[in-house]
Amino acid sequence: MAVADVVISFMVFVSIYAILSYGMNLKYGHTGLLDFGHVGFYLIGAYTSVLFVLGPDDPGDFTAYVIGLGDVPFVGTWIVGIVAGTVLAGIVGGLVALPTIRLREDYLAITVLGISVIFQRIVQAEEWLFNGPDALRGYSPPLKSLFPLEMNTMIGAALFGIITLVIWAAATGLLGRERNHESRFPLAGLYAVTTFGLARLGGEDGSLNDAQVAALAGVVAGVLATVLLTALDPILALGVLLSLYTWFVAGVAIAHLYDGLGRREWLAGIAFGTGFLVALLPVPMADSLAVKSLGTIVLLGALVSAYLYAVRNVAWFDSAKITVVGVASLWFVGIWYFVLPILGPLGNGYVPAALATLFRNVVWVLKFGGDVGTTYAVAFLGELTINVDYSRFILAGFGLFMGALYYVLEVTVQSPFGRVLRAVRNDEDVVMSLGKDPFVYKIQSMVIGSALGGFAGALWAMYAQGLVFTMFAPRITFITLLIMFIGGAGNNKGMILGAAIYWGFQQATSQLAAFFPPAVRVNVLAFRFVVIGLLFLVILYYLPEGLLGREEFGSEVSDE
Amino acid sequence: MAVETGLLNATVTGIVTGSIIALGAIGLALVYDIAEVPNFAHGDMLTFGAYTALLVNKPGSVPVFELLSTGPRQVGTAGGAFLFLVSVVSVLGIVYNLGGRAALEGGWWGIDVPPAVGLGVHGLLALAVGGLVVAGVPSFLSALLFAVVVLGATVPLMESLVFRKFREKDVEVAMMLIASLAVAFILRFGIQTIFGGAIRFYEVDASVPFAGGSLDITLSKFFDFFLAGDGLILSIQETRGAESAKLLVLGYSWIELLAVVAVAAGVGYLAYKRREGTAAVVGPRLAAAFGGLGVVLLGGTLFGGGGSVPEAPLYATRVGASPLRVGVFLLALVMMGGLHYLLRATTLGKAMRATSDNRDLAMVRGINTRRVMMSVWIISGLFAAVAGVLLGFLFSNITINLGFYLLLPMFAGVILGGISVYGAIVGSYVVGLAMEIGIFAIPGLSATYRVPVAFVILLLVLLVKPEGITGGS
């Protein structure tokens, strides 16, 4: 699997968990309700949505479930399933909240944890409901049969148009935020081009904000891509253009993020990133298990000690300690993504093969290889077979949901409703004295937060293509809490960052675990949870506000 | 003719389950109450105890440590030395946790002793425990002792390394909850990192010499109760394979039963009255329970004339109980009694109760609250070790989720009891009984629903009384 495909599955996980964490964040970060049973609503969303797309139960086969609405016209679709899962999770969230929300916060946490375990046990015990302890399968995600896309058909072109829409809108939105910063590139001009002139509708006096402009630009780009694909067959060119655009915007954003960084901070970051890479070398290189594990642990320990030493003794390092880790991670990921895959072919002297690998990873929008797809002969690279696979489409869809929900939530938390929620979190008596009932707002927060959990569950059901009760262990709640505390409770953007950090760690460690013999892989995979636990403690103690901190919204008070 | 098991059997099972839950819940409640940590890692402490005992019980099955063992259940000289060293260091570590070097010199005894005496006594104690552990390898009791001292020394580290730091930052209870969650992660997956995912079990020589013969403590004895026109008949039998051997038949007439019950109630009432108003170790309720129970046992032996199993009893029910289960219950009682004594009759116990009531006031009055805090964690560790090892033995399979499955019933018991030691004991038995009777009484409920039943009880109680059964402040 090419590195780009690893990254795409990573981003799908990030989007699901970001949405799940939005829900937790609304409950805890914004309203102060510690819901240790969040996974229960994830479960409800997942199983409910699946019932809408499963065909009617066949009593003769090995699976059993209560009802399958898949054959009912209109009702038996994913859209209805997702909506139903979301709504039901919200309703159940409200029902759970009604008796429990008055409890002390530690009692609340333990009680709702118990309720989520009850949900899980019901699924496990009742075979007629969701196939009991065995996996519930037999459904497929929407439009799956159309992939890999056939570009010469209208529907193929339209679906690629949708992918283009999402990617273009996301990149343009990011560019819109960066365009006013200083850069060696003419960002404002570029922004005018990539928004197809729509930028004029926004701005100071315009009626649209940046997010709306970006969404419109995405629509235009999507339509253009569809038309172009139907008329001609420029899939390779489109893929290259889209990919390069995203890389460019990402580069501009990173450059801005680390704008004020001095040379020594950069060097320190690069040194630590490289050190990390070196510390992991025993895992793929060494043969003996002892060297693999102990060698890596000793090297990592040395690296962490060096870091801590520098934090304690070097003033400038201490003030840039988080930035250095950020630079180090970027450097490490950059090497992993661009350099490591081409080392093999280069070492064997196959320069064209190395270039081809690099090209594939840069043009991440397209999938290369396989038997189906369009074949091009490109200079220096040789023949490339191109197609667009389902994971890219899923990513576009989930990314769209993640972005849209982010937007909606930001609007919500900045609205008067969101202000009351934060007031409930800070001081209930104040809320009461203003004539608002905190109880009502807490219930509403639980309903919306649980519905978001249910939505994430429905997406998970779609992605996983099979559900089993062990997927909904309390561990998921704890991971959600971790994500929330990494990013910063009360900060929706932090949920995306937290999910990205968590899943980055997960994916990296599972890749490393693959170098260990199968017999000890369980131990290695368990060890990473030890690391996660330690990381959790460190964050709680040293960064209780998370990486991004709490989002503060000043409310304007007029002097009338 | 086999007699069906019924409500009575579920009750007896519930008492055993409640005993295990109580052993865990006592430590949880102490820590929750006095150290103010709702400790999510408590379940995993049980797991840790269960796995630690494997080092003694089955050294050959422990990764890395197996290099020092000479057979599946034998340790060589090096392995023995390791176990000895760990035990000695653990015992000294427990004392050290109570207050550093000063504690090792006898500073926590409450009386003035020369440092050398304190050091000497603690050293001898440590050597004795180490010797006992090594001499007993691979017996179950030796494994239990080893787990107890190791947990007694390591569990307080959670306080001094993690929770004290958070407490110094004056964080909310919710933050403590989340921090303990992280500790639980580290503990649970730390165990899994070393032991992997395989299911393990203890190897215990189950037959012990008893009254001249040998007794298999895991084999169930069946107690059949028959209600007939002329009284109650109890028949005790043992089943091995297909044949069942009748051990003892006891018959009681209605009058005898009535008399015993009446006398028991009377003695209980008198004992209650006599002890009313004292704050001594044996308070009124305990005295009443002792008195009543004594009369019932005495009467049962005195009147237990021979009888015969009736052909057509009005009602018959069977209770299965193995000596092991009875032993678990008795051990729990002994440990609770010990804790009760500690709380009521020692300076440390008084300090603990004072700290629980009002920590600031206790501190002002010169109570060493840090020592109280550490002793609470030590007790929590000791009880968790016993509960974990017993749980591993009782279920005869030790998995990474062993303790976590018990965490929710334990929390339910603690919250039911309103976060106090005595409340937790009551709450645990309520939860244990509810779990077993619920599974028995509600048709169609499989064993998967044990924990849910416990939680439904908790929810119902919280609906009516949000502060728990015995809580109020």
CSV table of N, CA and C in Angstrom, one decimal, chain A residues 537 540-541, chain B residues 31 35-42 45 155-171 173 175-184 373 377:
chain,number,residue,atom,x,y,z
A,537,LEU,N,-1.5,11.6,31.1
A,537,LEU,CA,-1.1,12.2,32.4
A,537,LEU,C,-0.3,13.5,32.2
A,540,LEU,N,-2.5,16.2,31.1
A,540,LEU,CA,-3.4,16.7,32.1
A,540,LEU,C,-2.7,17.5,33.1
A,541,TYR,N,-1.4,17.2,33.4
A,541,TYR,CA,-0.7,17.9,34.4
A,541,TYR,C,0.0,19.2,33.9
B,31,VAL,N,-10.2,5.3,49.6
B,31,VAL,CA,-9.5,6.2,48.8
B,31,VAL,C,-10.4,7.4,48.3
B,35,ALA,N,-8.8,10.2,50.5
B,35,ALA,CA,-7.9,10.8,49.5
B,35,ALA,C,-8.6,11.6,48.4
B,36,GLU,N,-9.9,11.4,48.4
B,36,GLU,CA,-10.8,12.1,47.4
B,36,GLU,C,-10.4,11.9,46.0
B,37,VAL,N,-10.1,10.6,45.7
B,37,VAL,CA,-9.8,10.2,44.3
B,37,VAL,C,-10.8,9.1,44.0
B,38,PRO,N,-11.7,9.3,43.0
B,38,PRO,CA,-12.6,8.3,42.5
B,38,PRO,C,-11.7,7.4,41.6
B,39,ASN,N,-11.1,6.4,42.2
B,39,ASN,CA,-10.0,5.7,41.5
B,39,ASN,C,-10.4,4.7,40.5
B,40,PHE,N,-10.4,5.1,39.2
B,40,PHE,CA,-10.7,4.2,38.1
B,40,PHE,C,-9.7,3.1,37.9
B,41,ALA,N,-8.5,3.3,38.5
B,41,ALA,CA,-7.5,2.3,38.4
B,41,ALA,C,-7.7,1.2,39.4
B,42,HIS,N,-8.7,1.3,40.2
B,42,HIS,CA,-8.8,0.3,41.3
B,42,HIS,C,-9.1,-1.1,40.7
B,45,MET,N,-6.0,-2.6,39.7
B,45,MET,CA,-5.1,-3.0,40.8
B,45,MET,C,-5.4,-4.4,41.1
B,155,VAL,N,1.0,0.3,45.3
B,155,VAL,CA,-0.2,1.1,45.1
B,155,VAL,C,0.0,2.5,45.7
B,156,PRO,N,0.6,2.7,46.9
B,156,PRO,CA,0.8,4.0,47.4
B,156,PRO,C,1.6,4.9,46.4
B,157,LEU,N,2.4,4.3,45.6
B,157,LEU,CA,3.2,5.1,44.6
B,157,LEU,C,2.3,5.9,43.7
B,158,MET,N,1.1,5.3,43.4
B,158,MET,CA,0.1,6.1,42.6
B,158,MET,C,-0.2,7.4,43.2
B,159,GLU,N,-0.3,7.4,44.6
B,159,GLU,CA,-0.6,8.6,45.3
B,159,GLU,C,0.6,9.5,45.2
B,160,SER,N,1.8,9.0,45.6
B,160,SER,CA,2.9,9.9,45.7
B,160,SER,C,3.4,10.4,44.3
B,161,LEU,N,3.3,9.6,43.3
B,161,LEU,CA,3.8,10.0,42.0
B,161,LEU,C,2.7,10.8,41.2
B,162,VAL,N,1.5,10.5,41.3
B,162,VAL,CA,0.5,11.1,40.5
B,162,VAL,C,-0.5,11.9,41.2
B,163,PHE,N,-1.3,11.3,42.1
B,163,PHE,CA,-2.5,12.0,42.6
B,163,PHE,C,-2.1,13.1,43.6
B,164,ARG,N,-1.0,13.0,44.3
B,164,ARG,CA,-0.6,14.1,45.2
B,164,ARG,C,-0.3,15.3,44.4
B,165,LYS,N,0.4,15.1,43.2
B,165,LYS,CA,0.7,16.2,42.4
B,165,LYS,C,-0.5,17.0,41.9
B,166,PHE,N,-1.5,16.2,41.5
B,166,PHE,CA,-2.7,16.8,41.0
B,166,PHE,C,-3.4,17.5,42.2
B,167,ARG,N,-3.4,16.9,43.4
B,167,ARG,CA,-4.1,17.5,44.5
B,167,ARG,C,-3.5,18.8,44.8
B,168,GLU,N,-2.1,18.9,44.7
B,168,GLU,CA,-1.4,20.1,45.0
B,168,GLU,C,-1.8,21.2,44.1
B,169,LYS,N,-2.3,20.8,42.9
B,169,LYS,CA,-2.8,21.9,42.0
B,169,LYS,C,-4.2,22.2,42.2
B,170,ASP,N,-4.8,21.6,43.2
B,170,ASP,CA,-6.2,21.9,43.6
B,170,ASP,C,-7.2,21.7,42.5
B,171,VAL,N,-7.1,20.5,41.9
B,171,VAL,CA,-8.0,20.3,40.7
B,171,VAL,C,-9.3,19.8,41.2
B,173,VAL,N,-12.7,17.3,41.3
B,173,VAL,CA,-12.9,15.8,41.4
B,173,VAL,C,-12.9,15.2,40.0
B,175,MET,N,-11.3,16.1,37.4
B,175,MET,CA,-9.9,15.9,36.9
B,175,MET,C,-9.2,14.7,37.5
B,176,MET,N,-9.5,14.5,38.8
B,176,MET,CA,-8.9,13.4,39.5
B,176,MET,C,-9.4,12.1,38.8
B,177,LEU,N,-10.7,12.1,38.5
B,177,LEU,CA,-11.3,11.0,37.8
B,177,LEU,C,-10.6,10.7,36.5
B,178,ILE,N,-10.3,11.7,35.8
B,178,ILE,CA,-9.7,11.5,34.5
B,178,ILE,C,-8.3,11.1,34.6
B,179,ALA,N,-7.6,11.7,35.6
B,179,ALA,CA,-6.2,11.3,35.9
B,179,ALA,C,-6.1,9.8,36.3
B,180,SER,N,-7.1,9.4,37.1
B,180,SER,CA,-7.1,8.0,37.5
B,180,SER,C,-7.3,7.1,36.3
B,181,LEU,N,-8.1,7.6,35.4
B,181,LEU,CA,-8.4,6.8,34.2
B,181,LEU,C,-7.1,6.6,33.4
B,182,ALA,N,-6.2,7.6,33.3
B,182,ALA,CA,-4.9,7.5,32.6
B,182,ALA,C,-4.1,6.5,33.4
B,183,VAL,N,-4.1,6.5,34.7
B,183,VAL,CA,-3.3,5.6,35.5
B,183,VAL,C,-3.8,4.2,35.2
B,184,ALA,N,-5.2,4.0,35.1
B,184,ALA,CA,-5.7,2.7,34.8
B,184,ALA,C,-5.2,2.2,33.5
B,373,MET,N,-3.2,9.6,54.5
B,373,MET,CA,-3.4,9.4,53.1
B,373,MET,C,-2.7,8.2,52.6
B,377,TRP,N,-4.0,4.4,51.1
B,377,TRP,CA,-3.6,3.8,49.9
B,377,TRP,C,-3.0,2.4,50.1
